[in-house]
Amino acid sequence: MAAHYLNCVSFSDGAICLASSTDVLIWQCSLLQVQQPGLVFFPNSSGYELEASDSYWSGTAHLRPTCVITPATADMASEAVAIMSRNNCSFAVRSGGHSTATGWANIDGGILLATTKLSSITIGNDSVSVGAGLRWGAVYDFLDPHNLTVVGGRGAEVGVGGLVLGGGVSHFTPGLGLACDNIVTSNGQIREASAESHADLWQALKGTQNFFGIVTRFDLYTFPSPQLHSVGFSMSMDSFDQVATTYNKYIREDSGRENAEHLAVGLTSYYVPFLGAPSLHLDLLSTRGAEEDSWIEENSTRLRLPNAITRFAELPVSAPTENRGTMADFGSGAPIPKLRYDLRTFSFQSSLEMLKGIKEIFEQEITAVQEADASLAGIIEWQLITENAIKQGVFKGGNMLGLEGSGPLIVFTMANSWTDVSRDLAAHVAGQRVVDRGIALAQSLGVYRPFLYANYAANGQNVLDSYGKKNVAMLSQLRRKYDSGNELPILMPGGLSGM
């Protein structure tokens, strides 16, 4: 019986039709290899394994694309997208692989476009031009000898592209806003978007990940690199009520005080059975410049802190550690263990009842999973977005996040991890139950805010809808303008592009 040839690869002077979509993908990959020799990798090669698996920090993101292409220039990226688009080939784009959601930055069976080789970096008068394939450690190391820095990721291994396009929480966010609010220009495969050119697209890129396609370069505002100054310490979970009371008062009474824009407060809850009893960790950081005096009193565990965060000195401090340095120093922490991770998030305005309530919900749901799998580590990151950070977004041209009038707010983030793929479903279900019950509690207390931080969202969490009807309507209008054929949600089904 003759095969039905329904899958065709087109050329300017004709087409070749093949028997299956798999054949088409293999042909596409071969065509890309001819067009960009040495930049296309197939299964069982070291380059393929590096890009399709090893570059992701979470095993949940490991998929098996038909091939991986690593364009070295914006023109090459544009050429690759044109070939894939012309032949209706599904593909995914990966910068650093920030998301743990399956399929958001990788693909089974399609083609993975990895931005690894888009790694150029040059300094301008008041900005730095950064390739989308770079990671933040390389950016900070490049800028450090020039005594400059940028609003960027807090970890060296975090990729530039994903963090910026998803919003981008930084140590500098309280004073300068999110990373996406500090873009001068963004260069995609065809257009350069800035406040002066394609200004609507420039604004729309902020917080929408791959919704409008591939961004190959960012021009980011630079500023003199300050000496950061921090102190961190751990506490027993028995101290949670006292910590929550202090944290809530700081958010409501102190986070808008004078000089608070130079201070970042990081609170994390750890439920890691193989490390012992649950614990809390608090990090207090100043971006104003390191002070000569220590924040730790000599021969003591007592703290002496700047005015806006002085109330944290009342907590039961034990074995505090103090650090000073630039972002190049602070970004070079220990690498994240490569396990299976599930990130999920929702947001609320701070209240003591909410902080205590969501802690209890988390403990109920995660403990039940840990009883069956002691390898599962439950982590909560209580991340604050201050009112000033939100105002900076408006002042710097606006973004798509819909945060105006909603701050200060807490971005509640779970970063649960485990080892065995067979536990994926149980971990995902428990995590979503925490989110669903947490949202219901926040709504009952009148503190719920619909914002979902894209970089911490999971499959099934509709990030774009959380930005508000006005912004969703604007995004739909702009997609019709810049993607009139509505190809992206079909060709790039993962992440926000497919929403």
Tab-separated table of C-alpha atoms in Angstrom:
chain	number	residue	atom	x	y	z
A	1	MET	CA	0.000	0.000	0.000
A	2	ALA	CA	1.325	3.408	-0.894
A	3	ALA	CA	2.054	5.811	1.942
A	4	HIS	CA	-0.064	8.938	2.284
A	5	TYR	CA	2.397	11.827	2.066
A	6	LEU	CA	0.825	14.579	4.128
A	7	ASN	CA	3.973	16.106	5.629
A	8	CYS	CA	5.929	18.372	3.346
A	9	VAL	CA	9.071	20.471	3.643
A	10	SER	CA	8.811	23.491	1.382
A	11	PHE	CA	11.481	25.244	-0.650
A	12	SER	CA	11.370	28.270	-2.922
A	13	ASP	CA	11.148	26.029	-5.995
A	14	GLY	CA	9.029	23.171	-4.672
A	15	ALA	CA	8.583	20.757	-1.807
A	16	ILE	CA	9.588	17.320	-0.560
A	17	CYS	CA	6.794	15.274	1.033
A	18	LEU	CA	7.509	12.600	3.616
A	19	ALA	CA	5.518	9.806	5.193
A	20	SER	CA	5.433	10.953	8.820
A	21	SER	CA	5.841	13.983	11.033
A	22	THR	CA	8.928	12.319	12.524
A	23	ASP	CA	10.492	12.160	9.061
A	24	VAL	CA	9.706	15.854	8.614
A	25	LEU	CA	11.412	16.739	11.889
A	26	ILE	CA	14.508	14.738	11.013
A	27	TRP	CA	14.588	16.400	7.583
A	28	GLN	CA	14.142	19.810	9.213
A	29	CYS	CA	17.031	19.140	11.551
A	30	SER	CA	19.193	18.027	8.631
A	31	LEU	CA	18.254	21.169	6.709
A	32	LEU	CA	19.172	23.327	9.710
A	33	GLN	CA	22.466	21.469	9.991
A	34	VAL	CA	23.265	22.338	6.373
A	35	GLN	CA	22.321	25.979	6.947
A	36	GLN	CA	24.195	26.254	10.273
A	37	PRO	CA	26.928	23.577	10.343
A	38	GLY	CA	28.296	22.647	13.737
A	39	LEU	CA	25.359	24.238	15.554
A	40	VAL	CA	22.813	21.399	15.349
A	41	PHE	CA	22.989	18.393	17.670
A	42	PHE	CA	21.246	15.032	17.427
A	43	PRO	CA	20.417	12.447	20.135
A	44	ASN	CA	23.342	10.476	21.607
A	45	SER	CA	25.802	13.295	20.938
A	46	SER	CA	27.474	15.126	23.823
A	47	GLY	CA	26.182	18.471	22.559
A	48	TYR	CA	22.616	17.176	22.510
A	49	GLU	CA	22.781	15.807	26.064
A	50	LEU	CA	24.326	19.039	27.313
A	51	GLU	CA	21.602	21.206	25.819
A	52	ALA	CA	18.548	18.930	26.178
A	53	SER	CA	19.248	17.614	29.686
A	54	ASP	CA	22.346	18.835	31.523
A	55	SER	CA	21.580	22.550	31.117
A	56	TYR	CA	18.339	22.235	33.102
A	57	TRP	CA	18.452	22.372	36.898
A	58	SER	CA	15.238	20.354	37.272
A	59	GLY	CA	14.696	16.834	35.989
A	60	THR	CA	11.058	17.723	35.285
A	61	ALA	CA	12.287	19.844	32.357
A	62	HIS	CA	14.239	17.021	30.692
A	63	LEU	CA	12.563	16.129	27.395
A	64	ARG	CA	13.744	14.594	24.104
A	65	PRO	CA	13.621	16.997	21.163
A	66	THR	CA	14.385	15.610	17.724
A	67	CYS	CA	17.422	17.875	17.602
A	68	VAL	CA	18.865	20.978	19.239
A	69	ILE	CA	19.980	24.066	17.345
A	70	THR	CA	22.279	26.643	18.953
A	71	PRO	CA	22.376	29.716	16.674
A	72	ALA	CA	25.390	31.929	17.235
A	73	THR	CA	23.873	35.224	16.038
A	74	ALA	CA	20.515	36.960	15.933
A	75	ASP	CA	20.431	36.468	12.148
A	76	MET	CA	20.980	32.738	12.605
A	77	ALA	CA	18.178	32.584	15.158
A	78	SER	CA	15.918	34.445	12.727
A	79	GLU	CA	16.861	32.061	9.914
A	80	ALA	CA	16.137	29.013	12.086
A	81	VAL	CA	12.742	30.348	13.139
A	82	ALA	CA	11.879	31.152	9.518
A	83	ILE	CA	12.682	27.588	8.427
A	84	MET	CA	10.688	26.048	11.275
A	85	SER	CA	7.770	28.412	10.739
A	86	ARG	CA	7.646	27.818	6.995
A	87	ASN	CA	7.326	24.088	7.607
A	88	ASN	CA	4.986	24.249	10.633
A	89	CYS	CA	7.561	22.712	12.938
A	90	SER	CA	6.936	22.860	16.681
A	91	PHE	CA	9.841	24.177	18.712
A	92	ALA	CA	10.818	25.448	22.148
A	93	VAL	CA	13.289	28.112	23.264
A	94	ARG	CA	15.625	27.880	26.235
A	95	SER	CA	17.890	30.478	27.815
A	96	GLY	CA	18.968	29.181	31.231
A	97	GLY	CA	16.034	26.849	31.795
A	98	HIS	CA	14.556	28.807	34.731
A	99	SER	CA	11.146	27.121	34.695
A	100	THR	CA	10.554	23.673	36.174
A	101	ALA	CA	7.261	23.302	34.271
A	102	THR	CA	7.449	20.457	31.767
A	103	GLY	CA	7.442	21.786	28.210
A	104	TRP	CA	7.889	25.487	29.010
A	105	ALA	CA	11.516	25.596	27.839
A	106	ASN	CA	11.955	22.205	26.176
A	107	ILE	CA	9.973	19.949	23.874
A	108	ASP	CA	9.375	16.287	23.115
A	109	GLY	CA	9.743	15.488	19.427
A	110	GLY	CA	10.052	19.050	18.148
A	111	ILE	CA	13.173	21.192	17.877
A	112	LEU	CA	14.846	22.926	20.808
A	113	LEU	CA	16.414	26.300	20.054
A	114	ALA	CA	18.980	26.878	22.803
A	115	THR	CA	20.350	30.411	23.103
A	116	THR	CA	23.631	29.191	24.631
A	117	LYS	CA	25.837	30.716	21.926
A	118	LEU	CA	24.055	34.086	21.968
A	119	SER	CA	26.606	35.133	24.549
A	120	SER	CA	28.050	38.463	23.432
A	121	ILE	CA	28.399	41.244	25.999
A	122	THR	CA	29.500	44.857	25.429
A	123	ILE	CA	29.370	48.015	27.538
A	124	GLY	CA	27.746	51.229	26.318
A	125	ASN	CA	27.571	54.680	27.909
A	126	ASP	CA	24.975	53.816	30.533
A	127	SER	CA	23.999	50.293	29.581
A	128	VAL	CA	25.359	46.867	28.798
A	129	SER	CA	24.326	44.766	25.806
A	130	VAL	CA	23.816	41.178	26.947
A	131	GLY	CA	23.170	38.094	24.820
A	132	ALA	CA	20.092	36.116	25.829
A	133	GLY	CA	22.149	32.950	26.284
A	134	LEU	CA	24.315	34.317	29.078
A	135	ARG	CA	23.881	33.480	32.737
A	136	TRP	CA	24.016	36.136	35.410
A	137	GLY	CA	27.326	35.017	36.891
A	138	ALA	CA	29.057	35.769	33.584
A	139	VAL	CA	27.365	39.187	33.392
A	140	TYR	CA	28.425	40.170	36.925
A	141	ASP	CA	31.972	38.893	36.392
A	142	PHE	CA	32.254	40.950	33.188
A	143	LEU	CA	30.936	44.140	34.809
A	144	ASP	CA	32.799	43.842	38.118
A	145	PRO	CA	36.195	45.153	36.874
A	146	HIS	CA	34.330	48.196	35.514
A	147	ASN	CA	32.721	48.789	38.951
A	148	LEU	CA	29.304	48.414	37.346
A	149	THR	CA	26.321	46.147	37.840
A	150	VAL	CA	22.710	45.677	36.695
A	151	VAL	CA	19.351	44.647	38.110
A	152	GLY	CA	19.618	40.915	37.488
A	153	GLY	CA	19.300	37.443	38.962
A	154	ARG	CA	20.374	36.507	42.457
A	155	GLY	CA	22.141	33.301	41.384
A	156	ALA	CA	25.097	32.878	39.033
A	157	GLU	CA	23.546	29.965	37.120
A	158	VAL	CA	20.215	31.669	36.388
A	159	GLY	CA	19.792	32.508	32.700
A	160	VAL	CA	19.427	36.103	31.536
A	161	GLY	CA	16.587	35.648	29.047
A	162	GLY	CA	14.078	33.730	31.141
A	163	LEU	CA	14.549	35.788	34.280
A	164	VAL	CA	14.178	39.164	32.552
A	165	LEU	CA	11.200	38.239	30.373
A	166	GLY	CA	9.397	36.631	33.317
A	167	GLY	CA	9.714	39.737	35.495
A	168	GLY	CA	12.935	39.219	37.401
A	169	VAL	CA	13.245	39.583	41.180
A	170	SER	CA	16.655	40.969	42.154
A	171	HIS	CA	18.492	42.126	45.270
A	172	PHE	CA	18.005	45.631	43.820
A	173	THR	CA	14.251	45.253	43.219
A	174	PRO	CA	13.106	47.227	46.326
A	175	GLY	CA	14.863	50.326	45.007
A	176	LEU	CA	15.044	49.898	41.238
A	177	GLY	CA	12.156	47.601	40.359
A	178	LEU	CA	12.112	44.234	38.641
A	179	ALA	CA	14.709	43.216	36.058
A	180	CYS	CA	12.177	43.617	33.230
A	181	ASP	CA	11.746	47.268	34.232
A	182	ASN	CA	15.435	47.924	33.638
A	183	ILE	CA	15.565	46.989	29.941
A	184	VAL	CA	16.698	49.741	27.583
A	185	THR	CA	16.056	47.708	24.423
A	186	SER	CA	15.191	44.125	23.502
A	187	ASN	CA	16.281	42.702	20.166
A	188	GLY	CA	14.232	39.872	18.672
A	189	GLN	CA	14.615	38.015	15.437
A	190	ILE	CA	13.245	40.917	13.387
A	191	ARG	CA	12.598	44.011	15.501
A	192	GLU	CA	14.425	46.097	18.058
A	193	ALA	CA	12.027	47.181	20.788
A	194	SER	CA	12.712	50.212	22.984
A	195	ALA	CA	10.967	53.275	24.373
A	196	GLU	CA	11.636	54.965	21.013
A	197	SER	CA	11.080	52.072	18.587
A	198	HIS	CA	8.172	49.613	18.812
A	199	ALA	CA	7.425	51.015	22.261
A	200	ASP	CA	4.254	48.951	22.584
A	201	LEU	CA	6.217	45.736	22.058
A	202	TRP	CA	8.964	46.927	24.434
A	203	GLN	CA	6.376	47.320	27.197
A	204	ALA	CA	4.567	44.097	26.305
A	205	LEU	CA	7.732	41.977	26.525
A	206	LYS	CA	8.034	42.757	30.246
A	207	GLY	CA	6.627	39.749	32.041
A	208	THR	CA	5.425	37.718	29.053
A	209	GLN	CA	8.364	35.334	28.511
A	210	ASN	CA	8.145	33.894	24.967
A	211	PHE	CA	4.666	35.265	24.174
A	212	PHE	CA	6.033	37.407	21.323
A	213	GLY	CA	8.800	35.082	20.158
A	214	ILE	CA	12.538	34.988	20.732
A	215	VAL	CA	14.547	37.821	22.250
A	216	THR	CA	18.221	37.480	21.352
A	217	ARG	CA	19.720	40.469	23.176
A	218	PHE	CA	18.945	42.816	26.047
A	219	ASP	CA	20.381	46.270	26.665
A	220	LEU	CA	20.230	46.761	30.437
A	221	TYR	CA	20.774	49.920	32.456
A	222	THR	CA	24.066	49.888	34.363
A	223	PHE	CA	24.904	51.737	37.573
A	224	PRO	CA	27.901	51.926	39.944
A	225	SER	CA	28.323	48.601	41.715
A	226	PRO	CA	27.829	49.006	45.466
A	227	GLN	CA	29.362	46.848	48.150
A	228	LEU	CA	26.512	44.684	49.389
A	229	HIS	CA	26.264	43.948	53.095
A	230	SER	CA	24.240	41.060	54.484
A	231	VAL	CA	23.606	38.960	57.547
A	232	GLY	CA	21.778	35.640	57.643
A	233	PHE	CA	20.718	33.241	60.361
A	234	SER	CA	18.516	30.209	60.927
A	235	MET	CA	15.821	29.612	63.540
A	236	SER	CA	13.653	26.757	64.709
A	237	MET	CA	10.185	26.510	63.160
A	238	ASP	CA	8.931	26.896	66.734
A	239	SER	CA	9.751	30.603	66.284
A	240	PHE	CA	7.416	30.994	63.304
A	241	ASP	CA	4.703	33.003	65.071
A	242	GLN	CA	7.266	35.539	66.321
A	243	VAL	CA	8.974	35.687	62.919
A	244	ALA	CA	5.641	36.065	61.098
A	245	THR	CA	4.596	38.883	63.438
A	246	THR	CA	7.889	40.710	62.840
A	247	TYR	CA	7.795	40.129	59.080
A	248	ASN	CA	4.195	41.326	58.798
A	249	LYS	CA	4.965	44.504	60.773
A	250	TYR	CA	8.011	45.173	58.607
A	251	ILE	CA	5.974	44.858	55.413
A	252	ARG	CA	3.091	46.996	56.633
A	253	GLU	CA	4.978	49.613	58.647
A	254	ASP	CA	8.622	49.706	57.549
A	255	SER	CA	9.005	48.573	53.917
A	256	GLY	CA	8.022	52.038	52.682
A	257	ARG	CA	10.211	53.976	55.116
A	258	GLU	CA	13.120	56.186	54.128
A	259	ASN	CA	16.119	54.117	52.978
A	260	ALA	CA	14.050	50.900	52.926
A	261	GLU	CA	14.507	50.886	49.143
A	262	HIS	CA	18.134	49.891	49.780
A	263	LEU	CA	17.167	46.879	51.886
A	264	ALA	CA	16.054	43.379	50.899
A	265	VAL	CA	14.523	40.887	53.320
A	266	GLY	CA	14.466	37.206	52.380
A	267	LEU	CA	12.537	34.665	54.450
A	268	THR	CA	12.591	30.929	53.666
A	269	SER	CA	10.924	27.962	55.378
A	270	TYR	CA	12.596	24.548	55.099
A	271	TYR	CA	10.868	21.194	55.543
A	272	VAL	CA	13.674	18.778	54.671
A	273	PRO	CA	13.339	15.462	56.569
A	274	PHE	CA	16.871	14.212	55.897
A	275	LEU	CA	18.314	17.448	57.359
A	276	GLY	CA	16.338	17.285	60.586
A	277	ALA	CA	13.531	19.377	62.050
A	278	PRO	CA	11.836	22.129	59.995
A	279	SER	CA	13.604	25.490	60.170
A	280	LEU	CA	13.454	29.117	59.083
A	281	HIS	CA	16.192	31.167	57.495
A	282	LEU	CA	16.282	34.968	57.329
A	283	ASP	CA	18.569	37.007	55.072
A	284	LEU	CA	18.872	40.779	55.514
A	285	LEU	CA	20.764	42.633	52.798
A	286	SER	CA	21.699	46.247	52.113
A	287	THR	CA	22.509	47.498	48.616
A	288	ARG	CA	23.483	50.953	49.843
A	289	GLY	CA	27.143	50.105	50.352
A	290	ALA	CA	28.904	48.080	53.040
A	291	GLU	CA	29.148	49.814	56.387
A	292	GLU	CA	32.396	49.727	58.324
A	293	ASP	CA	30.701	48.494	61.473
A	294	SER	CA	29.589	44.907	61.695
A	295	TRP	CA	25.878	44.164	62.021
A	296	ILE	CA	26.788	41.550	64.631
A	297	GLU	CA	27.772	42.843	68.055
A	298	GLU	CA	31.248	41.727	69.126
A	299	ASN	CA	31.338	38.491	71.149
A	300	SER	CA	27.583	38.207	70.775
A	301	THR	CA	24.800	36.955	68.546
A	302	ARG	CA	22.877	40.218	68.935
A	303	LEU	CA	22.372	42.305	65.822
A	304	ARG	CA	22.560	46.051	65.259
A	305	LEU	CA	20.710	46.747	62.045
A	306	PRO	CA	19.740	49.774	59.901
A	307	ASN	CA	16.622	51.574	61.113
A	308	ALA	CA	14.165	50.174	58.575
A	309	ILE	CA	14.991	46.567	59.523
A	310	THR	CA	15.965	47.017	63.166
A	311	ARG	CA	12.914	45.086	64.423
A	312	PHE	CA	14.467	41.852	63.063
A	313	ALA	CA	17.174	42.143	65.734
A	314	GLU	CA	14.506	41.113	68.258
A	315	LEU	CA	14.304	37.598	66.786
A	316	PRO	CA	16.097	34.597	68.378
A	317	VAL	CA	19.370	34.955	66.474
A	318	SER	CA	21.709	31.962	66.462
A	319	ALA	CA	25.084	31.666	64.692
A	320	PRO	CA	24.595	34.591	62.292
A	321	THR	CA	26.860	34.890	59.256
A	322	GLU	CA	27.877	38.215	57.729
A	323	ASN	CA	29.034	38.911	54.175
A	324	ARG	CA	30.241	41.871	52.149
A	325	GLY	CA	30.978	42.060	48.444
A	326	THR	CA	29.670	42.932	44.992
A	327	MET	CA	27.036	41.083	42.981
A	328	ALA	CA	29.861	39.042	41.457
A	329	ASP	CA	30.570	37.743	44.966
A	330	PHE	CA	26.961	37.336	46.089
A	331	GLY	CA	25.857	35.585	42.916
A	332	SER	CA	28.471	32.844	43.176
A	333	GLY	CA	26.824	30.642	45.788
A	334	ALA	CA	26.712	26.862	45.888
A	335	PRO	CA	25.121	25.263	42.803
A	336	ILE	CA	21.543	24.024	43.141
A	337	PRO	CA	21.341	20.209	43.400
A	338	LYS	CA	19.947	18.700	40.201
A	339	LEU	CA	16.812	16.964	41.449
A	340	ARG	CA	13.176	17.031	40.325
A	341	TYR	CA	11.539	20.351	41.265
A	342	ASP	CA	8.068	21.814	41.311
A	343	LEU	CA	7.642	25.584	41.513
A	344	ARG	CA	4.158	26.982	42.228
A	345	THR	CA	3.066	30.409	43.307
A	346	PHE	CA	0.305	32.838	44.199
A	347	SER	CA	0.232	36.285	45.784
A	348	PHE	CA	-1.409	38.073	48.689
A	349	GLN	CA	-1.117	41.194	50.772
A	350	SER	CA	0.478	40.506	54.107
A	351	SER	CA	-1.590	39.705	57.177
A	352	LEU	CA	-0.618	37.715	60.246
A	353	GLU	CA	-3.634	35.428	59.842
A	354	MET	CA	-2.647	34.666	56.250
A	355	LEU	CA	0.989	33.952	57.095
A	356	LYS	CA	0.025	31.527	59.851
A	357	GLY	CA	-2.783	29.956	57.846
A	358	ILE	CA	-0.813	29.197	54.693
A	359	LYS	CA	1.994	27.719	56.814
A	360	GLU	CA	-0.483	25.279	58.369
A	361	ILE	CA	-1.921	24.373	54.966
A	362	PHE	CA	1.549	23.752	53.553
A	363	GLU	CA	2.506	21.542	56.482
A	364	GLN	CA	-0.664	19.469	56.174
A	365	GLU	CA	-0.294	18.811	52.458
A	366	ILE	CA	3.467	18.337	52.219
A	367	THR	CA	3.811	16.231	55.367
A	368	ALA	CA	1.341	13.751	53.891
A	369	VAL	CA	3.576	13.305	50.836
A	370	GLN	CA	6.745	13.137	52.933
A	371	GLU	CA	5.312	10.219	54.913
A	372	ALA	CA	5.384	8.197	51.681
A	373	ASP	CA	8.627	9.683	50.324
A	374	ALA	CA	11.177	11.051	52.785
A	375	SER	CA	13.282	12.389	49.898
A	376	LEU	CA	10.723	15.131	49.232
A	377	ALA	CA	11.970	18.484	50.492
A	378	GLY	CA	9.386	21.207	50.995
A	379	ILE	CA	10.520	24.819	50.733
A	380	ILE	CA	8.578	28.088	50.966
A	381	GLU	CA	10.112	31.329	49.760
A	382	TRP	CA	8.223	34.346	51.103
A	383	GLN	CA	9.175	37.003	48.540
A	384	LEU	CA	8.218	40.625	49.038
A	385	ILE	CA	7.492	43.052	46.207
A	386	THR	CA	7.388	46.494	47.777
A	387	GLU	CA	5.219	49.427	46.788
A	388	ASN	CA	8.306	51.285	45.572
A	389	ALA	CA	9.310	48.362	43.342
A	390	ILE	CA	5.874	48.493	41.702
A	391	LYS	CA	6.108	52.272	41.246
A	392	GLN	CA	9.504	51.852	39.563
A	393	GLY	CA	7.830	49.687	36.926
A	394	VAL	CA	5.353	52.450	36.134
A	395	PHE	CA	8.036	55.152	36.182
A	396	LYS	CA	10.250	53.215	33.768
A	397	GLY	CA	7.657	52.786	31.046
A	398	GLY	CA	5.266	50.203	32.438
A	399	ASN	CA	5.065	46.437	32.186
A	400	MET	CA	2.385	43.776	31.708
A	401	LEU	CA	2.234	42.481	35.293
A	402	GLY	CA	-0.813	44.455	36.443
A	403	LEU	CA	0.658	45.193	39.870
A	404	GLU	CA	-0.304	48.860	40.104
A	405	GLY	CA	-2.146	49.536	43.365
A	406	SER	CA	-1.654	46.025	44.753
A	407	GLY	CA	1.523	46.384	46.804
A	408	PRO	CA	3.248	45.674	48.935
A	409	LEU	CA	2.513	42.018	48.351
A	410	ILE	CA	4.014	38.635	49.134
A	411	VAL	CA	4.769	36.276	46.272
A	412	PHE	CA	4.309	32.929	48.007
A	413	THR	CA	6.522	30.411	46.234
A	414	MET	CA	6.937	26.689	46.776
A	415	ALA	CA	10.150	25.064	45.568
A	416	ASN	CA	9.578	21.412	46.403
A	417	SER	CA	12.071	18.759	45.297
A	418	TRP	CA	12.352	14.964	45.199
A	419	THR	CA	14.359	12.267	43.444
A	420	ASP	CA	12.078	9.637	41.887
A	421	VAL	CA	10.073	10.325	38.729
A	422	SER	CA	7.339	8.048	40.081
A	423	ARG	CA	6.606	10.683	42.748
A	424	ASP	CA	5.961	13.490	40.236
A	425	LEU	CA	2.180	13.271	40.321
A	426	ALA	CA	1.943	13.135	44.114
A	427	ALA	CA	4.244	16.145	44.470
A	428	HIS	CA	2.372	18.157	41.835
A	429	VAL	CA	-1.049	17.361	43.323
A	430	ALA	CA	0.073	18.297	46.835
A	431	GLY	CA	1.604	21.531	45.586
A	432	GLN	CA	-1.545	22.524	43.719
A	433	ARG	CA	-3.679	21.730	46.770
A	434	VAL	CA	-1.553	24.169	48.765
A	435	VAL	CA	-2.149	26.825	46.095
A	436	ASP	CA	-5.893	26.178	45.851
A	437	ARG	CA	-6.423	26.174	49.616
A	438	GLY	CA	-4.114	29.172	50.031
A	439	ILE	CA	-6.032	31.222	47.470
A	440	ALA	CA	-9.320	30.318	49.161
A	441	LEU	CA	-7.923	31.419	52.527
A	442	ALA	CA	-6.562	34.679	51.103
A	443	GLN	CA	-9.914	35.418	49.478
A	444	SER	CA	-11.757	34.789	52.746
A	445	LEU	CA	-9.405	37.206	54.533
A	446	GLY	CA	-9.677	39.844	51.788
A	447	VAL	CA	-5.927	39.811	51.040
A	448	TYR	CA	-5.815	37.783	47.799
A	449	ARG	CA	-4.143	39.357	44.774
A	450	PRO	CA	-4.395	37.525	41.416
A	451	PHE	CA	-0.784	38.122	40.323
A	452	LEU	CA	1.201	35.014	39.329
A	453	TYR	CA	4.963	35.444	38.985
A	454	ALA	CA	5.745	33.739	35.670
A	455	ASN	CA	9.179	32.458	36.637
A	456	TYR	CA	7.728	30.469	39.546
A	457	ALA	CA	4.500	29.308	37.898
A	458	ALA	CA	3.550	25.715	37.107
A	459	ASN	CA	1.652	24.053	34.302
A	460	GLY	CA	-2.032	24.834	34.723
A	461	GLN	CA	-1.432	28.240	36.316
A	462	ASN	CA	-2.715	30.851	33.868
A	463	VAL	CA	-0.137	33.586	34.247
A	464	LEU	CA	-1.448	35.938	31.563
A	465	ASP	CA	-4.971	36.070	33.012
A	466	SER	CA	-3.460	37.093	36.352
A	467	TYR	CA	-2.196	40.313	34.743
A	468	GLY	CA	-5.755	41.666	34.483
A	469	LYS	CA	-8.328	42.056	31.709
A	470	LYS	CA	-6.911	45.347	30.424
A	471	ASN	CA	-3.417	43.934	29.957
A	472	VAL	CA	-4.706	40.669	28.480
A	473	ALA	CA	-6.699	42.655	25.912
A	474	MET	CA	-3.605	44.700	25.071
A	475	LEU	CA	-1.508	41.543	24.667
A	476	SER	CA	-4.111	40.008	22.363
A	477	GLN	CA	-4.169	43.161	20.249
A	478	LEU	CA	-0.377	43.267	20.008
A	479	ARG	CA	-0.156	39.600	19.114
A	480	ARG	CA	-2.506	40.243	16.199
A	481	LYS	CA	-0.241	43.120	15.194
A	482	TYR	CA	3.103	41.316	15.472
A	483	ASP	CA	1.968	37.728	14.787
A	484	SER	CA	-0.954	38.212	12.433
A	485	GLY	CA	-0.984	34.557	11.442
A	486	ASN	CA	-1.206	33.487	15.095
A	487	GLU	CA	1.644	31.056	14.461
A	488	LEU	CA	3.481	31.292	17.790
A	489	PRO	CA	0.956	29.492	20.033
A	490	ILE	CA	0.921	26.635	17.505
A	491	LEU	CA	4.643	26.447	16.801
A	492	MET	CA	5.757	27.238	20.387
A	493	PRO	CA	3.178	25.422	22.537
A	494	GLY	CA	5.086	25.728	25.814
A	495	GLY	CA	5.209	28.537	28.378
A	496	LEU	CA	3.226	31.738	27.966
A	497	SER	CA	3.401	31.547	24.163
A	498	GLY	CA	0.869	28.731	24.148
A	499	MET	CA	-1.612	30.485	26.446
